[in-house]
Short mmCIF file of C-alpha atoms and ligand atoms in Angstrom, two decimals:
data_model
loop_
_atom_site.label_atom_id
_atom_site.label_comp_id
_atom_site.label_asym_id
_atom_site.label_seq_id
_atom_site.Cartn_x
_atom_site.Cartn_y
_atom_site.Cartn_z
CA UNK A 1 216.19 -15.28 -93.61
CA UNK A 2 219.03 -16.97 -92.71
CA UNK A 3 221.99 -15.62 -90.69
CA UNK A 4 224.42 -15.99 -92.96
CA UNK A 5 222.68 -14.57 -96.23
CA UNK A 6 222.92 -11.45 -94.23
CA UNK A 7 226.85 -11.47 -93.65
CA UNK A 8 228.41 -9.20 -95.21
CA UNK A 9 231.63 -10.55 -97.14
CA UNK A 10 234.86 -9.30 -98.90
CA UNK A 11 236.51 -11.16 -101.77
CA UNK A 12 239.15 -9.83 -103.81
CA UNK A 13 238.20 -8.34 -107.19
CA UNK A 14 240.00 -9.42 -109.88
CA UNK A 15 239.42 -5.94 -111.57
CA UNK A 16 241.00 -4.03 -108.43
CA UNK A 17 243.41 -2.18 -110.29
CA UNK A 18 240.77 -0.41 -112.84
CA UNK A 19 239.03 0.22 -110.01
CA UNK A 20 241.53 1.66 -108.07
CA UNK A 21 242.78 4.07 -111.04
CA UNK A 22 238.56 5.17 -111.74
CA UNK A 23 237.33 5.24 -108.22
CA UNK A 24 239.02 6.22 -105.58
CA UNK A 25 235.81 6.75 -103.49
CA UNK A 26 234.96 4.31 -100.94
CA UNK A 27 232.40 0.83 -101.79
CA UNK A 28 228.73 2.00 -101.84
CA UNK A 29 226.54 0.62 -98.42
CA UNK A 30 225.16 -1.73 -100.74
CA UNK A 31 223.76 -4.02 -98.12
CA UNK A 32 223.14 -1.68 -95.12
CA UNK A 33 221.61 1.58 -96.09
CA UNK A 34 217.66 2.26 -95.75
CA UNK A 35 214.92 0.02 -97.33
CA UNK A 36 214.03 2.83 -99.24
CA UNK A 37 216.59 2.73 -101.40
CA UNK A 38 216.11 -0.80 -102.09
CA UNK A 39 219.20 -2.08 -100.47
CA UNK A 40 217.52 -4.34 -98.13
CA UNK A 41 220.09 -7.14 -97.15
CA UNK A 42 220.09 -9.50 -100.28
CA UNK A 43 217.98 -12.29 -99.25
CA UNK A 44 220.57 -14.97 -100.79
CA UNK A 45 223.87 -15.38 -101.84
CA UNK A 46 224.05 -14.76 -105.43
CA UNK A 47 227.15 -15.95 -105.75
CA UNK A 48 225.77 -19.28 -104.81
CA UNK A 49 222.37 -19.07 -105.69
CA UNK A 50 221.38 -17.80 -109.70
CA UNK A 51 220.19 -14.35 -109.27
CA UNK A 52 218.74 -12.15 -111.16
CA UNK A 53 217.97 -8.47 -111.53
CA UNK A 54 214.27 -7.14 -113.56
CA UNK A 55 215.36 -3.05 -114.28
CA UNK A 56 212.73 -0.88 -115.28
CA UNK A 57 213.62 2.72 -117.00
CA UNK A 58 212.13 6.07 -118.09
CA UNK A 59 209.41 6.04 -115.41
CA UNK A 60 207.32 6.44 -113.68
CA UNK A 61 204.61 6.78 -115.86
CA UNK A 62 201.25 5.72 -115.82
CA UNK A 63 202.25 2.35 -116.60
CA UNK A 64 204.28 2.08 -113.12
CA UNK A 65 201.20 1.11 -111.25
CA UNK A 66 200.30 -2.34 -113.28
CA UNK A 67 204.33 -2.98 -112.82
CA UNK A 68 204.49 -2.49 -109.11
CA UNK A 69 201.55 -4.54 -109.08
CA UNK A 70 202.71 -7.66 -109.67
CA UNK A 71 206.15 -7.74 -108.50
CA UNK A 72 204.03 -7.27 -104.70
CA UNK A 73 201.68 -9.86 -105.90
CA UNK A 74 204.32 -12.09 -105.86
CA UNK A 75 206.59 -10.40 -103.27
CA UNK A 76 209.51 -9.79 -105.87
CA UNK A 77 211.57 -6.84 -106.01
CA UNK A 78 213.00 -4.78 -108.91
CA UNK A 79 214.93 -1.80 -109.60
CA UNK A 80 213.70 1.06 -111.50
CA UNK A 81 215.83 4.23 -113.36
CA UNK A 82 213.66 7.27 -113.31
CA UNK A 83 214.05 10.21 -114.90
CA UNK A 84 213.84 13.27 -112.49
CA UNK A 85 211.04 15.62 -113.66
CA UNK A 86 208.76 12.44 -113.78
CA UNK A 87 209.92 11.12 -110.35
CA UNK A 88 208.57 14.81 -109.47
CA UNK A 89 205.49 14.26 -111.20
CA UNK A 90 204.45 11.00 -109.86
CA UNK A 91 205.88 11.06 -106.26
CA UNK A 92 203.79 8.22 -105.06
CA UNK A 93 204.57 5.71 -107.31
CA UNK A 94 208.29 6.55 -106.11
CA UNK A 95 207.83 6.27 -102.58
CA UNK A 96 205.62 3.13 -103.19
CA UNK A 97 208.73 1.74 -105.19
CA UNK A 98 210.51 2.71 -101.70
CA UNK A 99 208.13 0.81 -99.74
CA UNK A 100 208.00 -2.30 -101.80
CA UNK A 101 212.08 -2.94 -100.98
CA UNK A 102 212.89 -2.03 -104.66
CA UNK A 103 216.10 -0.04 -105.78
CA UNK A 104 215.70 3.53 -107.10
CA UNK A 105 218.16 4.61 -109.49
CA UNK A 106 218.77 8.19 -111.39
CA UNK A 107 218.37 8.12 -115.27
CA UNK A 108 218.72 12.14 -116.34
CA UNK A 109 216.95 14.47 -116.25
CA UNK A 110 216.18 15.00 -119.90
CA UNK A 111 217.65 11.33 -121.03
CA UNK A 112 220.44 12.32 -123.82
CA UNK A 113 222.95 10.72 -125.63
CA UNK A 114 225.12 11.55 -122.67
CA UNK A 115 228.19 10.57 -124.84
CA UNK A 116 227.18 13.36 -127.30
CA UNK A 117 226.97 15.99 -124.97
CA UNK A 118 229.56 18.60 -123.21
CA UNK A 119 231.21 17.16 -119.76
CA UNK A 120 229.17 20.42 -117.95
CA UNK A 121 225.67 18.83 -119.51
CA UNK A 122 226.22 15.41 -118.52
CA UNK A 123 227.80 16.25 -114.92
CA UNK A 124 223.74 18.41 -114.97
CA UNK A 125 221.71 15.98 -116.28
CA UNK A 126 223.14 13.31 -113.14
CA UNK A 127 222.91 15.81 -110.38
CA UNK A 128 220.06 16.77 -111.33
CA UNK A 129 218.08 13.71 -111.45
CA UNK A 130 219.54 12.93 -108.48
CA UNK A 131 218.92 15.67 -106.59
CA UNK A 132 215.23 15.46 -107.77
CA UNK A 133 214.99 11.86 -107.18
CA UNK A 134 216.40 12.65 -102.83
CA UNK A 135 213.51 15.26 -102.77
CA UNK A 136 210.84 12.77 -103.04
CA UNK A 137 212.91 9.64 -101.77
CA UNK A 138 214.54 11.47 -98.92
CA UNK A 139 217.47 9.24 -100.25
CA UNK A 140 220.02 10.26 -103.10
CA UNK A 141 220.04 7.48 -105.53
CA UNK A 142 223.85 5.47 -105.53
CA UNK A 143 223.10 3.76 -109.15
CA UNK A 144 222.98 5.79 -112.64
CA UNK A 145 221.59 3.77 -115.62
CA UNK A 146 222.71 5.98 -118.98
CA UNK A 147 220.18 6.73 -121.42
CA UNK A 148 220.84 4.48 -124.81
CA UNK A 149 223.36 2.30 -122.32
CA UNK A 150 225.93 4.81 -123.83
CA UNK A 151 228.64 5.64 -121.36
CA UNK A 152 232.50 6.74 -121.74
CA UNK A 153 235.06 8.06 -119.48
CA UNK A 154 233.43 11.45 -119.57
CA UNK A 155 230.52 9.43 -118.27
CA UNK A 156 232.02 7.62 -115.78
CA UNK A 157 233.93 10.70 -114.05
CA UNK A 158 230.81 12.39 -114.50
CA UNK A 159 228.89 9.39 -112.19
CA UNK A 160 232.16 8.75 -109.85
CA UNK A 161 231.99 12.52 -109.26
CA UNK A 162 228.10 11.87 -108.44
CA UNK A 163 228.91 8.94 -106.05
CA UNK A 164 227.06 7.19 -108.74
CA UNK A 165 227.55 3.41 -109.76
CA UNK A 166 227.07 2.82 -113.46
CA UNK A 167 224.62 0.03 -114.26
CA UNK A 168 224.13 -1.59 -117.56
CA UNK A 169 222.41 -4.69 -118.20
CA UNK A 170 223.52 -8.24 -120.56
CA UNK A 171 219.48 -9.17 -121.67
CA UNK A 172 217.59 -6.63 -123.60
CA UNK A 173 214.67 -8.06 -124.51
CA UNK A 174 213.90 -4.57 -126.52
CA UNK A 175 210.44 -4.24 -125.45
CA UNK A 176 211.04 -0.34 -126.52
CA UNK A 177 210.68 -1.31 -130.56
CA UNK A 178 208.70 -4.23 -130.82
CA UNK A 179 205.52 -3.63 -128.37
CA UNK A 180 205.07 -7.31 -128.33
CA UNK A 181 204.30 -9.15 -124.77
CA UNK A 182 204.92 -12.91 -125.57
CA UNK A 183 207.66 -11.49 -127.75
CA UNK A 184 209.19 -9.62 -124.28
CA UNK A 185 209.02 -13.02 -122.19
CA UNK A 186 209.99 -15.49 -124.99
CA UNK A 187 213.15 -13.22 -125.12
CA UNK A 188 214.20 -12.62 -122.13
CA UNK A 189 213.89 -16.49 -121.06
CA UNK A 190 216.16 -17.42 -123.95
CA UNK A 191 218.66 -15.27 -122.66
CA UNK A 192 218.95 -14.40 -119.25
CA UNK A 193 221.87 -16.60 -117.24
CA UNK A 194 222.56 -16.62 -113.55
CA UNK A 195 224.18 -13.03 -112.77
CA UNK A 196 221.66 -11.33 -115.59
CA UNK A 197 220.28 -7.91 -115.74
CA UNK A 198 217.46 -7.83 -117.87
CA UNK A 199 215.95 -4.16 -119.21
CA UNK A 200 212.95 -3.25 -119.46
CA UNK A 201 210.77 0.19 -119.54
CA UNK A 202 207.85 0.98 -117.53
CA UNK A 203 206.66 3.84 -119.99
CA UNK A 204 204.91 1.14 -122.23
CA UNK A 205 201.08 -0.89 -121.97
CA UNK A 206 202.65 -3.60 -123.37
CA UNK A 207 205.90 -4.50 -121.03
CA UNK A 208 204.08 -4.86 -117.35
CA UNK A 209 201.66 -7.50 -118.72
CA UNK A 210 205.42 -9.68 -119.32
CA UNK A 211 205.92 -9.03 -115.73
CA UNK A 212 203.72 -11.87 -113.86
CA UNK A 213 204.58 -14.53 -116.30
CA UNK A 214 208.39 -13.68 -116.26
CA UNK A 215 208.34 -13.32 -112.42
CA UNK A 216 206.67 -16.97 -112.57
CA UNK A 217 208.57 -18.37 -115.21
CA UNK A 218 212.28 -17.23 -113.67
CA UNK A 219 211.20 -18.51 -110.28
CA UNK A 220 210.19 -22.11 -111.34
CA UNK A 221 213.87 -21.84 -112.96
CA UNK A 222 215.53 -21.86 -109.79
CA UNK A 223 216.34 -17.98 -109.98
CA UNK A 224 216.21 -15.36 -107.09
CA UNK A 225 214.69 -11.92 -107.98
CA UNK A 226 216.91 -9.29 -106.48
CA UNK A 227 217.12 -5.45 -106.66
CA UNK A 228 220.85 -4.49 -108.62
CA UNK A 229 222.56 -3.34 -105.50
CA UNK A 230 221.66 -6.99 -103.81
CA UNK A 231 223.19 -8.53 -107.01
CA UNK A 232 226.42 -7.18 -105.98
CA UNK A 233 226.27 -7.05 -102.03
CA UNK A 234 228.18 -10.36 -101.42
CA UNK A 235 230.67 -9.66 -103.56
CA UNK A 236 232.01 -6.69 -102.78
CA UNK A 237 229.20 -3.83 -103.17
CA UNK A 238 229.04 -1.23 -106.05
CA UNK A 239 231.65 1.54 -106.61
CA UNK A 240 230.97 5.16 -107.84
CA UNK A 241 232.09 5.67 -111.57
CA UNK A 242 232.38 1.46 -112.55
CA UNK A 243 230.19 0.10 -115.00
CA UNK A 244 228.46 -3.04 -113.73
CA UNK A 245 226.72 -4.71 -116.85
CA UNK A 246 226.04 -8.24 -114.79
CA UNK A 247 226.33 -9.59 -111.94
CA UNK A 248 228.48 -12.84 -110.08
CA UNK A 249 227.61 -16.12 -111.62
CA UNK A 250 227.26 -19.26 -109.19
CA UNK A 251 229.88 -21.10 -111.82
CA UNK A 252 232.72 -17.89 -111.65
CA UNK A 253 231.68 -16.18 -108.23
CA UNK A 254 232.91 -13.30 -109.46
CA UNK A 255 231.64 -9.83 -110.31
CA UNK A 256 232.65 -9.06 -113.94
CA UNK A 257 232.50 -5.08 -113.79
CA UNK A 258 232.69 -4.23 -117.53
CA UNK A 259 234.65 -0.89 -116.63
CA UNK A 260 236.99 -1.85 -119.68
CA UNK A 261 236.55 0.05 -122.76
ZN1 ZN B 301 215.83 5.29 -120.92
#
């Protein structure tokens, strides 16, 4: 790994002062805290080289396995949003996500329409999760992906509160209604673009059969599979409360933090 993938650097963000006036907390360790939390110094620059981010949600379930599978088959690394009670459920599929380099971030504890639900509820269902998620980890999670992608300010203070980055995604290949493999990897290779976050759920028999060929397929295009937090680590880590629905593009070298409403 060369020396100077591992530097860590400092631009200016463009979006500094809606950051400043949402988060007032400090940038997340995004390239320096533990391996288990899959924030393993990025192994390029994705602000030079096209990156790209595979996020898996709702798990673990018993579908987990056949995922984890092939992204150390091919030594790739992903990030995955767990729900809390499952995380509990199915510890070592957790701590083998931990091992593997991958990012582990909190996605409720129950996995409502946190828009549609008190400020008290939501501000539950995130410390919960996380709080579940640190008892098998040993590491509280620094990345929140909302149920439904549905987030508002009530949201965001809710997550800033939690020291938790918001993380969306800009390719849904909506493996969730159509249950259709070739369907998931014809779609997601139409759409993804340097900078992408593509979602995807490990709670289905029909997305981690996508996962070798995409792996494969994004590769041969030139891309970098990185964990979310690497997406972001050259360009000024992840902040507690922003919403971060792609990452820096070689072309703009620039993190576009979608924390406008
Ligand atoms: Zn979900």
């Amino acid at each position: 790994m060369a020396a100077r993938a591992l530097r860590r650097r400092t631009v200016t963000l463009m979006t500094g002062t809606v950051l400043a006036a949402v988060a007032s907390t400090a940038p997340l360790q995004a390239a320096s805290a533990t391996p288990a939390g899959g924030t393993r110094p990025p192994p390029v620059d994705c602000r030079v080289t096209p990156c790209v981010a595979l996020t898996f949600d709702d798990g673990p379930s018993d579908y987990t396995p056949a995922v984890l599978g092939a992204l150390e088959r091919q030594h790739a690394v992903a990030t995955f949003f767990l729900i809390g009670p499952h995380a509990l459920r199915l510890r070592a599929d957790v701590l083998r996500e931990g091992r593997d380099g991958d990012a582990i971030g909190d996605h409720t504890v129950t996995h409502p329409h946190l828009t549609l639900v008190p400020p008290a509820r939501v501000r539950y269902e995130l410390e919960t999760a996380a709080r579940q998620i640190a008892s098998v980890t040993g590491h509280r999670p620094t990345i929140f992906r909302p149920p439904f992608g549905a987030w508002n300010a009530k949201v965001r203070a809710a997550a800033a509160a939690a020291g938790l980055a918001v993380v969306t995604w800009n390719v849904d290949p909506r493996d969730w209604q159509h249950h259709d493999t070739r369907l998931i990897e014809r779609s997601v290779l139409a759409r993804v673009r340097p900078g992408g976050i593509v979602v995807l759920h490990d709670r289905y028999a029909t997305t981690p059969p996508a996962v070798p060929y995409l792996l494969r397929a994004l590769t041969a295009r030139g891309y970098a599979l990185v964990t979310v937090p690497q997406l972001f680590a050259t360009s000024g880590g992840m902040r507690p409360g922003v919403v971060y629905r792609h990452g820096p593009t070689p072309e703009n070298g620039r993190v576009e933090h979608g924390a406008v409403s």
